Coordinates of C-alpha atoms and ligand atoms in Angstrom, one line a residue:
X114 CA 60.0 220.5 34.3
X115 CA 60.5 223.8 32.5
X116 CA 64.0 225.2 32.5
X117 CA 65.2 228.4 33.1
X118 CA 66.2 228.8 29.4
X119 CA 62.5 227.6 27.9
X120 CA 61.5 230.0 30.9
X121 CA 62.7 233.0 29.6
X122 CA 62.3 231.7 25.7
X123 CA 58.7 231.6 26.6
X124 CA 58.6 234.6 28.4
X125 CA 60.1 236.6 25.6
X126 CA 57.8 235.1 22.9
X127 CA 55.1 236.1 24.8
X128 CA 56.2 239.6 25.5
X129 CA 56.6 240.4 21.6
X130 CA 53.3 238.9 20.7
X131 CA 51.3 240.2 23.2
X132 CA 53.4 243.4 22.9
X133 CA 52.3 243.3 18.8
X134 CA 48.7 242.8 19.9
X135 CA 48.5 245.5 22.5
X136 CA 50.6 248.1 19.7
X137 CA 47.8 247.2 17.0
X138 CA 45.1 247.3 19.4
X139 CA 47.0 250.8 20.2
X140 CA 46.6 251.9 16.9
X141 CA 43.0 251.1 16.5
X142 CA 42.2 253.3 19.4
X143 CA 44.1 255.9 18.4
X144 CA 42.3 255.8 15.1
X145 CA 39.0 255.4 16.9
X146 CA 39.9 258.3 19.1
X147 CA 40.6 260.5 15.8
X148 CA 37.4 260.0 15.0
X149 CA 36.1 260.2 18.1
X150 CA 37.5 264.2 18.5
X151 CA 36.5 264.9 15.0
X152 CA 32.5 263.9 15.6
X153 CA 32.7 266.0 19.0
X154 CA 34.1 268.7 17.5
X155 CA 31.4 268.6 14.6
X156 CA 29.0 268.1 17.2
X157 CA 30.1 271.6 19.4
X158 CA 30.0 273.1 15.8
X159 CA 26.5 272.1 15.3
X160 CA 25.6 273.1 19.0
X161 CA 26.8 276.2 18.7
X162 CA 24.9 277.2 15.6
X163 CA 21.6 276.1 17.7
X164 CA 22.9 278.3 20.1
X165 CA 23.5 281.0 17.7
X166 CA 20.1 280.6 16.3
X167 CA 18.5 280.4 19.8
X168 CA 20.1 283.5 20.8
X169 CA 19.1 285.3 17.9
X170 CA 15.5 284.0 18.2
X171 CA 14.8 284.6 21.6
X172 CA 16.4 288.0 22.0
X173 CA 14.4 289.1 19.1
X174 CA 11.5 287.7 20.8
X175 CA 12.6 289.5 24.3
X176 CA 12.8 292.8 22.3
X177 CA 9.3 292.4 20.8
X178 CA 8.0 291.5 24.0
X179 CA 9.5 295.0 25.5
X180 CA 8.6 296.9 22.4
X181 CA 4.6 295.4 23.2
X182 CA 5.5 296.6 26.4
X183 CA 6.4 300.0 25.7
X184 CA 3.4 300.2 23.3
X185 CA 0.9 299.8 26.2
X186 CA 2.5 302.9 27.6
X187 CA 2.3 304.5 24.4
X188 CA -1.5 303.4 24.5
X189 CA -2.3 304.8 27.9
X190 CA -3.1 301.7 29.9
X191 CA -3.1 302.3 33.1
X192 CA 0.2 301.9 35.6
X193 CA -1.6 298.9 37.6
X194 CA -2.4 296.7 34.0
X195 CA 0.8 297.7 32.9
X196 CA 3.5 296.7 36.3
X197 CA 1.6 293.6 35.7
X198 CA 2.2 292.9 32.1
X199 CA 5.8 293.8 33.2
X200 CA 5.8 291.5 36.1
X201 CA 4.8 288.6 33.1
X202 CA 7.5 289.7 30.9
X203 CA 9.9 289.1 33.4
X204 CA 8.7 285.7 34.7
X205 CA 8.5 284.4 31.3
X206 CA 12.2 285.9 30.1
X207 CA 14.2 285.3 33.5
X208 CA 16.9 287.3 33.7
X209 CA 15.3 290.7 32.9
X210 CA 15.1 292.1 36.5
X211 CA 13.6 295.5 36.3
X212 CA 11.5 297.5 33.9
X213 CA 11.2 301.1 33.9
X214 CA 9.3 304.1 31.9
X215 CA 11.3 307.1 31.7
X216 CA 9.3 310.1 30.5
X217 CA 10.7 312.5 27.7
X218 CA 12.0 314.9 30.8
X219 CA 14.3 311.6 31.2
X220 CA 12.0 311.3 34.7
X221 CA 11.6 307.6 35.9
X222 CA 7.6 307.4 35.6
X223 CA 7.0 303.5 36.7
X224 CA 9.1 301.0 37.4
X225 CA 8.3 297.2 37.7
X226 CA 11.0 295.2 39.6
X227 CA 11.5 291.1 39.3
X228 CA 11.4 290.8 42.8
X229 CA 7.8 291.3 44.1
X230 CA 7.6 293.7 46.8
X231 CA 11.0 294.5 46.5
X232 CA 12.4 298.2 45.3
X233 CA 15.3 297.8 42.3
X234 CA 18.7 298.3 43.8
X235 CA 20.7 301.4 42.9
X236 CA 22.7 299.7 40.6
X237 CA 19.9 298.6 38.0
X238 CA 18.0 302.1 38.2
X239 CA 20.7 304.4 38.2
X240 CA 21.0 306.6 35.1
X241 CA 24.9 307.6 34.5
X242 CA 26.3 309.9 32.2
X243 CA 26.7 307.3 29.2
X244 CA 23.1 306.2 29.4
X245 CA 21.8 309.5 29.6
X246 CA 23.9 310.6 26.8
X247 CA 22.9 307.2 24.7
X248 CA 19.3 308.4 25.6
X249 CA 19.7 311.9 24.2
X250 CA 21.1 311.0 20.7
X251 CA 18.2 308.4 20.3
X252 CA 15.8 311.4 21.2
X253 CA 17.7 313.5 18.8
X254 CA 18.0 311.0 16.0
X255 CA 14.2 310.2 16.4
X256 CA 15.5 306.3 16.3
X257 CA 12.4 304.2 17.1
X258 CA 13.6 300.6 16.8
X259 CA 14.5 299.1 19.8
X260 CA 18.7 298.9 21.2
X261 CA 20.7 296.9 23.6
X262 CA 23.2 299.0 25.1
X263 CA 26.6 298.4 26.3
X264 CA 27.8 296.1 29.5
X265 CA 27.2 298.3 32.9
X266 CA 28.4 297.1 36.1
X267 CA 25.4 295.6 38.2
X268 CA 27.0 294.6 41.4
X269 CA 28.0 291.6 42.8
X270 CA 30.4 291.6 40.0
X271 CA 27.6 291.2 37.9
X272 CA 27.1 292.6 34.3
X273 CA 24.0 294.1 33.3
X274 CA 22.8 295.5 30.0
X275 CA 19.8 297.7 29.3
X276 CA 17.1 297.2 26.3
X277 CA 16.1 300.7 25.4
X278 CA 12.5 301.1 23.6
X279 CA 11.8 304.6 22.1
X280 CA 8.0 305.4 22.9
X281 CA 6.0 307.7 20.4
X282 CA 2.8 308.5 20.4
X283 CA 1.8 309.8 17.0
X284 CA 5.1 312.2 16.3
X285 CA 5.1 313.0 19.8
X286 CA 8.4 311.4 21.9
X287 CA 7.1 310.0 24.7
X288 CA 10.2 308.5 26.8
X289 CA 11.9 305.1 26.6
X290 CA 10.5 301.8 28.4
X291 CA 14.1 300.1 29.5
X292 CA 14.8 297.3 30.5
X293 CA 17.4 295.6 32.8
X294 CA 18.6 292.2 32.5
X295 CA 21.1 290.1 34.3
X296 CA 23.6 289.0 31.4
X297 CA 25.1 285.5 32.7
X298 CA 21.2 285.0 34.0
X299 CA 19.5 286.0 30.6
X300 CA 21.9 283.7 28.8
X301 CA 21.2 281.0 31.2
X302 CA 17.8 281.0 30.7
X303 CA 18.0 281.1 27.0
X304 CA 20.4 278.5 26.7
X305 CA 18.6 276.2 29.1
X306 CA 17.8 273.6 26.7
X307 CA 21.7 273.1 26.0
X308 CA 22.9 273.7 29.4
X309 CA 22.6 269.7 29.7
X310 CA 25.3 269.5 26.9
X311 CA 27.2 272.9 26.8
X312 CA 28.9 275.1 28.6
X313 CA 29.2 278.8 28.0
X314 CA 32.3 279.6 29.8
X315 CA 35.0 278.3 31.3
X316 CA 38.2 278.6 33.4
X317 CA 39.4 274.5 32.4
X318 CA 42.5 274.4 30.0
X319 CA 41.6 271.2 28.5
X320 CA 38.1 272.2 27.4
X321 CA 39.6 275.2 25.4
X322 CA 40.1 272.3 22.8
X323 CA 36.4 272.2 22.6
X324 CA 35.6 276.3 22.1
X325 CA 33.2 277.4 19.9
X326 CA 33.0 281.2 19.4
X327 CA 29.0 282.0 18.7
X328 CA 28.9 286.0 17.2
X329 CA 25.3 287.2 18.1
X330 CA 24.5 290.6 15.6
X331 CA 21.7 292.4 17.8
X332 CA 20.5 296.2 17.4
X333 CA 23.0 298.1 19.4
X334 CA 25.3 295.2 20.5
X335 CA 27.4 292.5 19.3
X336 CA 27.3 289.6 21.4
X337 CA 30.6 286.9 21.5
X338 CA 29.4 283.6 23.4
X339 CA 32.2 280.8 24.1
X340 CA 30.5 277.3 24.4
X341 CA 32.2 274.0 24.7
X342 CA 30.8 270.6 25.6
X343 CA 29.9 269.3 28.6
X344 CA 32.3 266.3 30.3
X345 CA 29.1 264.4 30.9
X346 CA 28.9 265.1 26.5
X347 CA 31.9 263.0 26.5
X348 CA 30.9 260.5 28.9
X349 CA 27.9 260.0 26.4
X350 CA 29.2 259.7 23.0
X351 CA 32.6 257.9 24.4
X352 CA 32.1 254.3 23.9
X353 CA 34.0 251.6 26.4
X354 CA 34.8 250.2 22.8
X355 CA 38.3 251.9 22.6
X356 CA 39.1 250.1 26.0
X357 CA 37.2 246.8 25.5
X358 CA 39.3 247.1 21.8
X359 CA 42.8 247.1 23.8
X360 CA 41.7 244.4 26.5
X361 CA 40.4 242.2 23.6
X362 CA 43.6 242.5 21.1
X363 CA 45.5 241.6 24.5
X364 CA 43.6 238.8 25.2
X365 CA 43.9 237.5 21.5
X366 CA 47.3 238.3 21.6
X367 CA 47.7 236.0 24.5
X368 CA 45.6 233.0 22.8
X369 CA 47.8 233.4 19.8
X370 CA 50.8 233.2 21.5
X371 CA 49.1 229.8 23.3
X372 CA 48.6 228.1 20.2
X373 CA 51.6 229.2 18.8
X374 CA 53.6 227.6 22.2
X375 CA 51.6 224.6 22.1
X376 CA 51.8 224.3 18.2
X377 CA 55.8 224.8 18.5
X378 CA 56.0 222.3 21.4
X379 CA 54.1 220.1 20.0
X380 CA 56.1 220.2 16.5
X381 CA 59.0 219.9 18.9
X382 CA 57.9 217.2 20.6
X383 CA 56.7 215.0 17.2
X384 CA 60.4 215.9 16.2
X385 CA 62.0 214.5 19.5
X386 CA 59.7 211.1 19.3
X387 CA 60.6 211.0 15.5
X388 CA 64.1 211.4 16.2
X389 CA 64.1 208.5 19.5
X390 CA 62.0 206.6 16.6
X391 CA 64.4 206.4 14.1
X392 CA 67.4 206.1 17.0
X393 CA 65.5 203.3 18.4
X394 CA 64.7 201.2 15.1
X395 CA 69.1 201.8 14.3
X396 CA 69.6 200.4 17.8
X397 CA 67.0 197.6 16.8
X398 CA 68.8 196.9 13.3
X399 CA 72.1 197.0 15.0
X400 CA 71.0 195.1 17.8
X401 CA 69.4 192.3 15.1
X402 CA 72.9 192.3 13.5
X403 CA 75.1 191.8 16.7
X404 CA 72.4 189.0 17.5
X405 CA 72.8 187.7 14.0
X406 CA 76.6 187.3 14.3
X407 CA 76.7 186.2 17.6
X408 CA 74.5 183.6 16.7
X409 CA 76.6 182.5 13.7
X410 CA 79.5 182.4 15.8
X411 CA 77.7 180.4 18.2
X412 CA 76.3 177.8 15.4
X413 CA 80.3 178.0 14.2
X414 CA 80.8 177.2 18.3
X415 CA 78.6 174.4 18.3
X416 CA 79.9 172.5 14.8
X417 CA 83.0 172.8 16.2
X418 CA 82.2 171.4 19.4
X419 CA 80.3 168.4 17.9
X420 CA 83.1 168.1 15.8
X421 CA 85.8 167.9 18.7
X422 CA 82.9 165.3 20.4
X423 CA 82.8 163.3 17.5
X424 CA 86.6 163.2 17.5
X425 CA 86.9 162.6 21.3
X426 CA 84.4 159.9 21.1
X427 CA 86.4 158.7 18.0
X428 CA 89.5 158.9 19.8
X429 CA 87.8 157.4 23.1
X430 CA 86.7 154.3 20.7
X431 CA 90.2 153.9 19.8
X432 CA 92.0 154.2 22.9
X433 CA 89.6 151.3 24.5
X434 CA 90.0 149.1 21.1
X435 CA 93.7 149.5 22.2
X436 CA 93.8 149.2 25.5
X437 CA 92.1 145.8 24.7
X438 CA 94.5 144.6 22.4
X439 CA 97.1 145.6 24.9
X440 CA 95.9 143.7 27.8
X441 CA 95.6 140.5 25.3
X442 CA 99.1 141.5 24.1
X443 CA 100.2 141.4 28.1
X444 CA 98.3 138.4 28.8
X445 CA 99.8 136.6 25.5
X446 CA 103.4 137.5 26.7
X447 CA 103.1 136.8 30.2
X448 CA 101.6 133.3 29.1
X449 CA 103.7 132.5 26.2
X450 CA 106.9 133.7 27.7
X451 CA 107.0 134.9 31.5
X452 CA 104.3 131.8 31.9
X453 CA 106.8 129.3 29.7
X454 CA 109.6 130.1 32.2
X455 CA 108.0 129.8 34.9
X456 CA 106.7 126.7 34.1
X457 CA 110.1 125.4 32.8
X458 CA 111.6 126.7 36.6
X459 CA 108.9 124.7 37.9
X460 CA 109.7 121.6 36.0
X461 CA 113.4 122.1 36.9
X462 CA 112.7 122.3 40.7
X463 CA 111.1 119.2 40.2
X464 CA 113.9 117.6 38.1
X465 CA 116.8 118.5 40.8
X466 CA 114.3 117.4 43.8
X467 CA 114.7 113.6 41.9
X468 CA 118.3 114.0 41.5
X469 CA 118.7 115.0 44.9
X470 CA 116.4 112.1 46.4
X471 CA 118.8 109.9 43.8
X472 CA 122.0 111.3 44.6
X473 CA 122.9 112.7 41.3
X474 CA 124.2 115.9 42.9
X475 CA 126.6 117.2 40.1
X476 CA 123.5 116.7 37.8
X477 CA 121.2 118.8 40.1
X478 CA 123.9 121.2 40.8
X479 CA 123.9 122.0 36.9
X480 CA 120.2 121.9 36.5
X481 CA 119.9 124.3 39.7
X482 CA 122.3 126.6 37.3
X483 CA 119.9 126.4 34.3
X484 CA 117.2 127.3 37.2
X485 CA 118.7 130.6 38.4
X486 CA 119.1 131.4 34.7
X487 CA 115.3 130.9 34.0
X488 CA 114.3 132.5 37.4
X489 CA 116.3 136.0 36.5
X490 CA 115.0 135.9 33.1
X491 CA 111.4 135.8 34.5
X492 CA 112.2 138.7 36.8
X493 CA 113.5 140.7 33.8
X494 CA 110.5 140.5 32.2
X495 CA 108.5 141.1 34.7
X496 CA 110.4 144.2 35.5
X497 CA 110.8 145.5 32.4
X498 CA 107.0 145.2 32.0
X499 CA 106.7 146.8 35.3
X500 CA 108.8 149.5 34.5
X501 CA 107.1 150.3 31.2
X502 CA 103.7 150.5 32.5
X503 CA 104.6 153.2 35.0
X504 CA 108.3 154.2 35.5
X505 CA 108.9 153.9 40.0
X506 CA 111.8 156.7 39.1
X507 CA 109.3 159.1 37.9
X508 CA 107.9 159.4 41.4
X509 CA 111.1 158.9 43.2
X510 CA 113.3 161.2 40.9
X511 CA 110.9 163.0 38.4
X512 CA 111.6 163.8 35.0
X513 CA 115.1 164.9 35.8
X514 CA 116.0 161.3 36.6
X515 CA 113.0 159.8 34.8
X516 CA 113.7 161.0 31.2
X517 CA 117.6 160.1 31.1
X518 CA 116.6 156.6 32.7
X519 CA 114.1 156.0 30.1
X520 CA 116.6 157.4 27.0
X521 CA 119.2 154.8 27.9
X522 CA 116.4 152.0 28.2
X523 CA 115.3 152.9 24.5
X524 CA 118.6 153.3 23.6
X525 CA 119.5 150.1 24.6
X526 CA 116.2 148.2 23.4
X527 CA 116.1 149.9 20.1
X528 CA 119.9 151.3 19.0
X529 CA 118.8 154.8 18.7
X530 CA 121.0 156.9 20.1
X531 CA 119.0 159.5 22.1
X532 CA 120.7 162.6 23.1
X533 CA 119.7 163.9 26.8
X534 CA 119.5 167.5 27.9
X535 CA 117.7 167.9 30.9
X536 CA 118.1 171.7 33.1
X537 CA 120.0 171.1 36.1
X538 CA 118.2 170.9 39.2
X539 CA 115.4 171.3 37.3
X540 CA 112.8 170.6 40.0
X541 CA 109.8 168.8 40.6
X542 CA 106.4 169.8 39.3
X543 CA 102.7 168.5 40.2
X544 CA 102.1 164.7 39.4
X545 CA 100.5 165.4 36.6
X546 CA 102.8 167.6 34.6
X547 CA 105.6 165.2 35.0
X548 CA 103.4 161.8 34.0
X549 CA 102.1 164.1 31.3
X550 CA 105.7 165.1 29.9
X551 CA 106.8 161.6 30.5
X552 CA 104.7 160.0 28.1
X553 CA 105.0 162.3 25.5
X554 CA 108.7 162.0 25.8
X555 CA 107.7 157.6 25.7
X556 CA 105.2 158.2 22.8
X557 CA 107.6 160.6 20.7
X558 CA 110.4 158.0 20.7
X559 CA 108.2 155.5 20.0
X560 CA 107.0 157.0 16.8
X561 CA 110.6 157.9 16.0
X562 CA 111.4 154.0 15.9
X563 CA 108.3 153.5 14.4
X564 CA 107.9 155.9 11.5
X565 CA 111.5 158.1 11.6
X566 CA 113.6 156.1 10.3
X567 CA 116.2 158.2 12.1
X568 CA 119.3 156.8 14.0
X569 CA 119.3 159.6 16.4
X570 CA 117.4 161.8 18.7
X571 CA 117.6 164.9 20.9
X572 CA 115.7 165.4 23.6
X573 CA 115.5 169.1 25.6
X574 CA 113.9 169.6 29.1
X575 CA 114.1 172.9 30.5
X576 CA 112.2 175.7 32.4
X577 CA 111.4 179.5 33.0
X578 CA 110.3 181.1 35.3
X579 CA 106.3 180.6 34.3
X580 CA 106.7 177.5 31.9
X581 CA 108.4 174.5 31.4
X582 CA 109.4 173.0 27.9
X583 CA 110.1 170.0 26.3
X584 CA 111.5 169.2 22.5
X585 CA 111.4 165.7 21.3
X586 CA 113.7 165.8 17.8
X587 CA 114.5 163.2 15.1
X588 CA 116.7 163.3 11.8
X589 CA 114.5 161.3 10.2
X590 CA 112.0 161.4 7.0
X591 CA 109.1 163.6 8.4
X592 CA 105.7 163.0 8.8
X593 CA 103.2 162.8 5.9
X594 CA 101.5 165.7 4.7
X595 CA 98.2 163.8 5.8
X596 CA 99.3 163.4 9.0
X597 CA 100.7 167.0 9.8
X598 CA 96.9 168.2 8.2
X599 CA 95.0 169.6 10.7
X600 CA 96.6 170.1 14.0
X601 CA 93.8 170.4 16.3
X602 CA 92.2 168.2 15.3
X603 CA 93.3 164.8 16.5
X604 CA 91.2 163.3 13.6
X605 CA 93.9 164.2 11.4
X606 CA 96.1 161.4 12.6
X607 CA 95.8 158.1 11.8
X608 CA 96.8 156.8 15.3
X609 CA 96.1 157.5 18.6
X610 CA 99.7 158.6 20.2
X611 CA 99.9 162.4 19.0
X612 CA 96.1 162.8 19.4
X613 CA 96.3 161.6 22.6
X614 CA 99.7 163.5 23.3
X615 CA 97.5 166.6 22.5
X616 CA 94.5 165.9 24.6
X617 CA 97.1 165.7 27.6
X618 CA 98.6 168.7 27.0
X619 CA 95.4 170.9 26.4
X620 CA 93.7 169.4 29.4
X621 CA 97.0 171.0 31.3
X622 CA 96.3 174.3 29.5
X623 CA 99.6 173.9 27.1
X624 CA 100.6 174.1 23.9
X625 CA 101.9 171.0 21.3
X626 CA 103.3 172.1 18.2
X627 CA 104.7 169.6 15.8
X628 CA 107.4 170.5 13.0
X629 CA 108.1 168.3 10.2
X630 CA 109.7 168.6 7.4
X631 CA 112.5 166.4 5.2
X632 CA 115.1 167.2 8.2
X633 CA 113.1 165.3 10.7
X634 CA 110.3 166.0 13.2
X635 CA 110.6 168.3 16.1
X636 CA 107.5 167.8 18.7
X637 CA 107.7 171.1 21.1
X638 CA 105.6 171.2 24.5
X639 CA 105.3 174.3 26.4
X640 CA 103.3 173.9 29.9
X641 CA 102.3 176.5 32.3
X642 CA 104.0 175.8 35.7
X643 CA 101.4 174.0 38.6
X644 CA 98.5 173.7 36.5
X645 CA 97.2 170.3 35.8
X646 CA 94.0 170.1 37.5
X647 CA 92.0 168.4 34.4
X648 CA 94.8 165.8 34.2
X649 CA 94.4 164.5 37.7
X650 CA 91.0 163.8 37.2
X651 CA 91.5 162.4 34.4
X652 CA 94.1 160.3 35.4
X653 CA 91.8 159.0 38.6
X654 CA 89.6 157.4 36.4
X655 CA 92.0 154.4 35.8
X656 CA 95.3 153.5 33.6
X657 CA 94.1 153.1 30.3
X658 CA 96.0 155.8 28.6
X659 CA 99.3 155.2 30.3
X660 CA 98.6 151.3 29.5
X661 CA 97.8 152.4 25.9
X662 CA 100.8 154.9 25.5
X663 CA 103.1 152.6 27.5
X664 CA 102.2 149.6 24.9
X665 CA 102.9 151.6 22.1
X666 CA 106.4 152.1 23.4
X667 CA 106.4 148.4 24.6
X668 CA 105.2 146.8 21.5
X669 CA 108.0 149.0 19.7
X670 CA 110.9 148.7 22.2
Ligands
ATP1293 N1 108.6 161.0 13.9 C1 107.8 160.5 13.2 N2 108.7 160.8 11.9 C2 107.9 160.4 10.7 N3 106.6 160.0 10.8 C3 106.1 160.3 12.2 C4 106.8 160.3 13.3 N4 105.8 160.6 14.4 C5 104.5 160.0 13.7 N5 104.5 159.7 12.8 C6 103.5 160.0 11.5 O1 102.4 160.5 12.1 C7 101.2 159.2 12.5 C8 100.5 159.4 13.4 O2 101.3 159.1 14.5 P1 100.7 158.4 15.9 O3 101.5 158.3 16.8 O4 99.7 158.8 16.5 O5 100.3 157.3 15.4 P2 101.0 155.8 15.3 O6 102.1 156.1 16.0 O7 100.4 155.5 14.0 O8 100.1 154.6 15.8 P3 99.9 154.8 17.7 O9 98.3 154.8 18.0 O10 99.9 153.5 18.0 O11 100.7 155.7 18.1 C9 102.2 158.1 12.1 O12 101.5 156.9 11.8 C10 103.4 158.4 11.6 O13 102.4 158.5 9.8
MG1294 MG1 102.5 156.8 17.7

């Protein structure tokens, strides 16, 4: 779609080009027109010269014809013959309207007129004073050449002239032959050949430009004839080349404009196209770079995931091995200790039966007392085992009750004093959150007992609006640098305790941080309150992780 701006630019450009073309055409046109005018002027001059020659020759011829007519009178030709000849002369010389012979006494003797059978009008034959004066002068001076008189009114607003030829018979004056001519008709007949080309008079202003004066000296008179070309002559001379030039110039201008516009448009299009191509190439390069970087990131992520999977597989394997070991240890414990106590208990009961049957009451009472001790010992062992596997207090009282209870039991079993600070009215959390934090306490305390050499430890447990924080700190020797190496990578740790802790906390979307140095080790766990979905799924698989964790505590407690 052509925009308004583009349309006006197009219009302007088109106007300029067409205007230029029309201007150039106009210049040529005016040059050609000037040349045409010059040509017409020259032609008119040539025509004027032709007219002059024609007039001169024709008038000389006509005067000669009258001289011959005069000679006939001089030679005594009969009147009828003379009239016949006079009519022939008038017929061949249109414009001559009357011929008359005036004798030496100025009496008109013979008359011949142009109109057959009609008498000549008064104007034609009248002999006025100036004529009489002229004739007398001619007779007196014995002039023998023909002369042309001045113009005189002929009636009907016409002008006439006379050709006066003196007649002499020998030396005797014999009168005059006077021919009367209608001046306009006379000239029209003489210039009939040029009539198609020129006017001999005009009233039109615009034609004055071409007027040429033709002067003609005749005996007795001087004529000035004005001539100018007819309009038809202009049409014949003038060609349509000028108008065609103008039209062709405009058309060429239009074509140039269209070609120029097409070229400019094509140039603009190709520039736009190359710009678009450059932009596209740039975008492809950028996109390729983005894809390469994304690809690298993906490769790194895949590598990390593979490492994580490997560590997880490793950890799972170790957990399974530990669970088997723990089950063997529990079985051995049950077999070697609890089962032995129960066997001893059964033997004591049998012995008491025998002693009662034999009536040895005092010995049986002693044995019963020992049997009671054995039964309590067995009960204590089973209770300890069951508490370590899953403390019932955690379900009943939550962390606020279970942590101090476990710490007290740990202290009594290992002799390490545990200072416990639990926020008052800590409240309850999801089962997964509470169990995960309890297992961290168990594992951390077990590690303190096994690795730190610290006589004391501190446990703090508190919460804020969004999370619950657990800290287990000792004042022992601190971890080996290798164990601290890569915290995020569970394979960095030799055992599964810390790795297991980390895995539990990660599944609950929490954070586990370990700070360790010469002053001891501090494990900090932060869990968002209420998030334990993954832990729930994981726990529902079975008790193996708990067993593994608890077994560590059990083994060292
Ligand atoms: N409180 C601590 N003080 C000093 N060293 C510690 C402490 N806790 C852990 N460590 C070091 O970190 C290592 C890894 O502990 P982790 O609990 O993962 O394994 P473990 O206790 O050796 O074996 P288990 O798999 O039975 O727990 C330990 O071997 C020990 O060297
Ligand atoms: Mg451990």
